[in-house]
mmCIF file of C-alpha atoms in Angstrom:
data_model
loop_
_atom_site.group_PDB
_atom_site.id
_atom_site.type_symbol
_atom_site.label_atom_id
_atom_site.label_comp_id
_atom_site.label_asym_id
_atom_site.label_seq_id
_atom_site.Cartn_x
_atom_site.Cartn_y
_atom_site.Cartn_z
ATOM 1 C CA UNK A 17 42.130 -9.044 120.942
ATOM 2 C CA UNK A 18 39.610 -8.691 118.070
ATOM 3 C CA UNK A 19 36.875 -6.325 118.782
ATOM 4 C CA UNK A 20 33.337 -6.832 117.450
ATOM 5 C CA UNK A 21 31.887 -3.685 115.699
ATOM 6 C CA UNK A 22 28.339 -3.179 114.320
ATOM 7 C CA UNK A 23 27.166 -0.748 111.716
ATOM 8 C CA UNK A 24 23.894 0.015 110.166
ATOM 9 C CA UNK A 25 23.139 0.480 106.464
ATOM 10 C CA UNK A 26 20.971 3.512 105.815
ATOM 11 C CA UNK A 27 19.990 4.756 102.492
ATOM 12 C CA UNK A 28 19.948 8.438 101.956
ATOM 13 C CA UNK A 29 17.780 9.823 99.110
ATOM 14 C CA UNK A 30 18.425 13.033 97.656
ATOM 15 C CA UNK A 31 21.553 15.319 98.032
ATOM 16 C CA UNK A 32 21.597 15.789 101.814
ATOM 17 C CA UNK A 33 24.569 17.395 103.546
ATOM 18 C CA UNK A 34 26.435 14.853 105.553
ATOM 19 C CA UNK A 35 29.070 15.001 108.242
ATOM 20 C CA UNK A 36 31.040 12.649 110.414
ATOM 21 C CA UNK A 37 31.483 12.546 114.085
ATOM 22 C CA UNK A 38 35.024 13.002 115.471
ATOM 23 C CA UNK A 39 37.114 13.455 118.630
ATOM 24 C CA UNK A 40 38.729 16.713 119.207
ATOM 25 C CA UNK A 41 42.254 16.734 120.748
ATOM 26 C CA UNK A 42 41.814 18.505 124.135
ATOM 27 C CA UNK A 43 42.954 18.328 127.709
ATOM 28 C CA UNK A 44 39.418 17.178 128.698
ATOM 29 C CA UNK A 45 39.407 14.230 126.201
ATOM 30 C CA UNK A 46 42.867 13.076 127.352
ATOM 31 C CA UNK A 47 41.851 13.322 131.031
ATOM 32 C CA UNK A 48 38.867 11.190 130.454
ATOM 33 C CA UNK A 49 40.738 8.485 128.403
ATOM 34 C CA UNK A 50 43.789 8.457 130.803
ATOM 35 C CA UNK A 51 42.145 8.808 134.054
ATOM 36 C CA UNK A 52 38.473 9.057 134.013
ATOM 37 C CA UNK A 53 38.127 5.508 132.823
ATOM 38 C CA UNK A 54 39.579 4.160 136.117
ATOM 39 C CA UNK A 55 38.000 4.580 139.646
ATOM 40 C CA UNK A 56 40.793 2.418 141.242
ATOM 41 C CA UNK A 57 44.078 3.858 139.892
ATOM 42 C CA UNK A 58 46.582 1.340 141.414
ATOM 43 C CA UNK A 59 44.385 -1.568 140.312
ATOM 44 C CA UNK A 60 44.058 -0.210 136.721
ATOM 45 C CA UNK A 61 47.856 0.358 136.350
ATOM 46 C CA UNK A 62 48.840 -3.056 137.738
ATOM 47 C CA UNK A 63 46.258 -4.810 135.464
ATOM 48 C CA UNK A 64 46.768 -2.873 132.318
ATOM 49 C CA UNK A 65 50.588 -2.858 132.361
ATOM 50 C CA UNK A 66 50.641 -6.502 133.328
ATOM 51 C CA UNK A 67 48.334 -7.406 130.530
ATOM 52 C CA UNK A 68 50.514 -5.471 128.079
ATOM 53 C CA UNK A 69 53.575 -7.268 129.331
ATOM 54 C CA UNK A 70 51.996 -10.657 128.852
ATOM 55 C CA UNK A 71 50.866 -9.564 125.364
ATOM 56 C CA UNK A 72 54.460 -8.545 124.582
ATOM 57 C CA UNK A 73 55.731 -11.988 125.390
ATOM 58 C CA UNK A 74 53.244 -13.481 123.165
ATOM 59 C CA UNK A 75 54.538 -11.320 120.276
ATOM 60 C CA UNK A 76 57.923 -12.869 120.460
ATOM 61 C CA UNK A 77 57.052 -16.293 121.645
ATOM 62 C CA UNK A 78 58.287 -15.613 125.129
ATOM 63 C CA UNK A 79 55.196 -16.874 127.061
ATOM 64 C CA UNK A 80 57.248 -19.096 129.319
ATOM 65 C CA UNK A 81 59.294 -16.223 130.597
ATOM 66 C CA UNK A 82 57.830 -14.236 133.518
ATOM 67 C CA UNK A 83 57.802 -10.304 133.357
ATOM 68 C CA UNK A 84 59.075 -8.478 136.315
ATOM 69 C CA UNK A 85 57.313 -5.874 138.434
ATOM 70 C CA UNK A 86 58.753 -3.707 141.238
ATOM 71 C CA UNK A 87 56.441 -2.520 144.017
ATOM 72 C CA UNK A 88 57.235 0.744 145.895
ATOM 73 C CA UNK A 89 58.331 0.559 149.534
ATOM 74 C CA UNK A 90 59.923 2.833 152.200
ATOM 75 C CA UNK A 91 63.408 2.237 150.824
ATOM 76 C CA UNK A 92 62.518 2.833 147.258
ATOM 77 C CA UNK A 93 59.383 4.596 146.125
ATOM 78 C CA UNK A 94 59.805 3.539 142.400
ATOM 79 C CA UNK A 95 57.191 1.305 140.769
ATOM 80 C CA UNK A 96 58.008 -0.345 137.442
ATOM 81 C CA UNK A 97 56.981 -3.175 135.196
ATOM 82 C CA UNK A 98 59.552 -4.746 132.895
ATOM 83 C CA UNK A 99 58.793 -7.125 130.075
ATOM 84 C CA UNK A 100 60.901 -9.155 127.821
ATOM 85 C CA UNK A 101 58.872 -8.851 124.657
ATOM 86 C CA UNK A 102 60.217 -7.395 121.337
ATOM 87 C CA UNK A 103 60.646 -3.767 122.516
ATOM 88 C CA UNK A 104 59.673 -0.887 120.467
ATOM 89 C CA UNK A 105 61.518 1.054 117.811
ATOM 90 C CA UNK A 106 61.802 4.812 118.132
ATOM 91 C CA UNK A 107 59.148 5.234 115.440
ATOM 92 C CA UNK A 108 56.806 2.847 117.240
ATOM 93 C CA UNK A 109 57.216 4.841 120.559
ATOM 94 C CA UNK A 110 56.662 8.207 118.866
ATOM 95 C CA UNK A 111 53.693 7.135 116.690
ATOM 96 C CA UNK A 112 52.070 4.018 117.975
ATOM 97 C CA UNK A 113 52.699 4.071 121.712
ATOM 98 C CA UNK A 114 51.436 7.703 121.990
ATOM 99 C CA UNK A 115 48.244 7.157 120.015
ATOM 100 C CA UNK A 116 45.022 6.388 121.733
ATOM 101 C CA UNK A 117 42.885 3.653 120.073
ATOM 102 C CA UNK A 118 45.802 2.405 117.993
ATOM 103 C CA UNK A 119 47.070 -0.935 118.641
ATOM 104 C CA UNK A 120 49.045 -3.785 116.997
ATOM 105 C CA UNK A 121 46.814 -6.243 118.840
ATOM 106 C CA UNK A 122 43.427 -5.396 117.558
ATOM 107 C CA UNK A 123 43.432 -8.152 114.757
ATOM 108 C CA UNK A 124 44.138 -11.134 116.834
ATOM 109 C CA UNK A 125 42.522 -13.017 119.767
ATOM 110 C CA UNK A 126 45.855 -14.157 121.000
ATOM 111 C CA UNK A 127 46.232 -11.020 122.975
ATOM 112 C CA UNK A 128 44.429 -9.504 126.047
ATOM 113 C CA UNK A 129 44.426 -5.943 124.936
ATOM 114 C CA UNK A 130 43.584 -4.199 121.699
ATOM 115 C CA UNK A 131 42.349 -0.627 122.303
ATOM 116 C CA UNK A 132 45.723 1.037 122.781
ATOM 117 C CA UNK A 133 44.664 2.551 126.146
ATOM 118 C CA UNK A 134 46.397 0.403 128.786
ATOM 119 C CA UNK A 135 49.957 1.840 127.914
ATOM 120 C CA UNK A 136 48.623 5.193 128.976
ATOM 121 C CA UNK A 137 47.172 3.977 132.308
ATOM 122 C CA UNK A 138 50.000 5.593 134.361
ATOM 123 C CA UNK A 139 48.535 8.942 133.440
ATOM 124 C CA UNK A 140 45.535 7.830 135.644
ATOM 125 C CA UNK A 141 47.938 8.179 138.701
ATOM 126 C CA UNK A 142 50.863 10.530 137.653
ATOM 127 C CA UNK A 143 51.637 13.336 135.360
ATOM 128 C CA UNK A 144 54.967 11.887 134.164
ATOM 129 C CA UNK A 145 56.443 8.381 133.830
ATOM 130 C CA UNK A 146 59.451 6.868 132.026
ATOM 131 C CA UNK A 147 59.428 4.362 129.199
ATOM 132 C CA UNK A 148 62.695 2.430 128.548
ATOM 133 C CA UNK A 149 62.700 0.459 125.226
ATOM 134 C CA UNK A 150 65.339 -2.157 124.712
ATOM 135 C CA UNK A 151 65.711 -3.500 121.220
ATOM 136 C CA UNK A 152 68.543 -4.949 119.049
ATOM 137 C CA UNK A 153 71.193 -4.234 121.653
ATOM 138 C CA UNK A 154 70.199 -0.589 122.102
ATOM 139 C CA UNK A 155 68.252 1.240 124.970
ATOM 140 C CA UNK A 156 66.258 4.352 124.485
ATOM 141 C CA UNK A 157 64.594 6.121 127.482
ATOM 142 C CA UNK A 158 61.748 8.379 127.119
ATOM 143 C CA UNK A 159 59.792 10.737 129.461
ATOM 144 C CA UNK A 160 55.978 10.710 128.918
ATOM 145 C CA UNK A 161 54.342 13.721 130.621
ATOM 146 C CA UNK A 162 51.361 16.024 130.663
ATOM 147 C CA UNK A 163 52.375 19.404 129.273
ATOM 148 C CA UNK A 164 51.328 22.813 130.431
ATOM 149 C CA UNK A 165 48.110 22.822 128.190
ATOM 150 C CA UNK A 166 47.142 19.331 129.466
ATOM 151 C CA UNK A 167 48.100 17.494 126.341
ATOM 152 C CA UNK A 168 50.329 14.378 126.953
ATOM 153 C CA UNK A 169 53.656 14.415 125.277
ATOM 154 C CA UNK A 170 56.719 12.188 125.076
ATOM 155 C CA UNK A 171 60.344 13.124 124.750
ATOM 156 C CA UNK A 172 63.550 11.018 124.000
ATOM 157 C CA UNK A 173 66.113 11.508 126.861
ATOM 158 C CA UNK A 174 69.299 11.545 125.035
ATOM 159 C CA UNK A 175 70.265 9.141 122.355
ATOM 160 C CA UNK A 176 70.354 5.243 122.048
ATOM 161 C CA UNK A 177 72.954 3.394 124.394
ATOM 162 C CA UNK A 178 74.263 -0.027 124.116
ATOM 163 C CA UNK A 179 72.809 -2.686 126.370
ATOM 164 C CA UNK A 180 73.389 -6.397 127.003
ATOM 165 C CA UNK A 181 69.937 -6.816 128.496
ATOM 166 C CA UNK A 182 67.267 -8.757 126.392
ATOM 167 C CA UNK A 183 64.736 -6.747 124.353
ATOM 168 C CA UNK A 184 61.626 -5.464 126.076
ATOM 169 C CA UNK A 185 59.970 -2.440 127.631
ATOM 170 C CA UNK A 186 60.161 -0.939 131.235
ATOM 171 C CA UNK A 187 57.537 1.537 132.497
ATOM 172 C CA UNK A 188 58.030 3.241 135.709
ATOM 173 C CA UNK A 189 57.214 6.190 138.014
ATOM 174 C CA UNK A 190 57.625 7.106 141.811
ATOM 175 C CA UNK A 191 54.643 6.361 144.081
ATOM 176 C CA UNK A 192 53.395 8.593 147.050
ATOM 177 C CA UNK A 193 54.201 6.828 150.399
ATOM 178 C CA UNK A 194 50.332 6.994 151.150
ATOM 179 C CA UNK A 195 49.743 4.518 148.211
ATOM 180 C CA UNK A 196 52.481 1.892 148.805
ATOM 181 C CA UNK A 197 49.904 -0.394 150.426
ATOM 182 C CA UNK A 198 47.322 0.151 147.690
ATOM 183 C CA UNK A 199 49.708 -0.950 144.978
ATOM 184 C CA UNK A 200 50.742 -3.972 147.011
ATOM 185 C CA UNK A 201 47.209 -4.948 147.639
ATOM 186 C CA UNK A 202 46.357 -4.834 143.902
ATOM 187 C CA UNK A 203 49.404 -6.731 142.956
ATOM 188 C CA UNK A 204 48.544 -9.515 145.473
ATOM 189 C CA UNK A 205 45.024 -9.645 143.924
ATOM 190 C CA UNK A 206 45.954 -9.525 140.301
ATOM 191 C CA UNK A 207 49.372 -10.919 139.509
ATOM 192 C CA UNK A 208 48.898 -14.481 140.984
ATOM 193 C CA UNK A 209 46.558 -15.241 138.140
ATOM 194 C CA UNK A 210 49.187 -14.799 135.439
ATOM 195 C CA UNK A 211 50.908 -17.819 134.198
ATOM 196 C CA UNK A 212 53.829 -17.869 134.710
ATOM 197 C CA UNK A 213 53.474 -15.650 137.660
ATOM 198 C CA UNK A 214 55.555 -12.426 137.380
ATOM 199 C CA UNK A 215 58.735 -12.020 139.261
ATOM 200 C CA UNK A 216 57.663 -9.594 141.970
ATOM 201 C CA UNK A 217 60.113 -7.442 143.896
ATOM 202 C CA UNK A 218 59.076 -6.070 147.195
ATOM 203 C CA UNK A 219 56.423 -8.493 148.338
ATOM 204 C CA UNK A 220 55.921 -12.287 148.549
ATOM 205 C CA UNK A 221 53.137 -13.726 146.319
ATOM 206 C CA UNK A 222 51.789 -17.155 145.759
ATOM 207 C CA UNK A 223 50.203 -18.447 142.580
ATOM 208 C CA UNK A 224 46.411 -18.887 142.515
ATOM 209 C CA UNK A 225 44.524 -21.611 140.744
ATOM 210 C CA UNK A 226 43.405 -21.749 137.966
ATOM 211 C CA UNK A 227 46.056 -19.781 136.166
ATOM 212 C CA UNK A 228 45.546 -17.724 132.970
ATOM 213 C CA UNK A 229 46.136 -19.819 129.939
#
């Protein structure tokens, strides 16, 4: 999604010393950007990851194919969202996926996102989550986690392995039993507005009208 930015032209006369504002890499900054933005953590995760999945399908013309979401339950605490977009190369995971405010979607209105923040939304709830990227017949699995000093990091777990699954990305993490209902509630509220509606595992949902175009 294209973002409108504004700037002011100010003439500076004389040789005045100038400086630019910046953002320091710090645990506090990452905590604000990953968690402080969201008051309702389950809602933010379902919404942001679903929007990213829908955008991924736009990237490779897969809009008619529903993405998949697995909700946690008493038999399986795992939450995951699986899309069938183009997937990510190893370099894209290590450099683009891990960078806040960097996105491939910021120059087009065909996408929902554009800030490069939604992919980090699981950090609002958990200190660690997995990212599986499937691309060109290979699967790579990564662990994204908050390190001891409070700075998020990502590590490749092993090497690439062959797969017959279609390209795409899967993001997942275990959920506390106390939060199963919260994730189900937000999924019921958010997911039916997507068109096509995602394939939801763990709860029955009905589409709402009007769907997103």
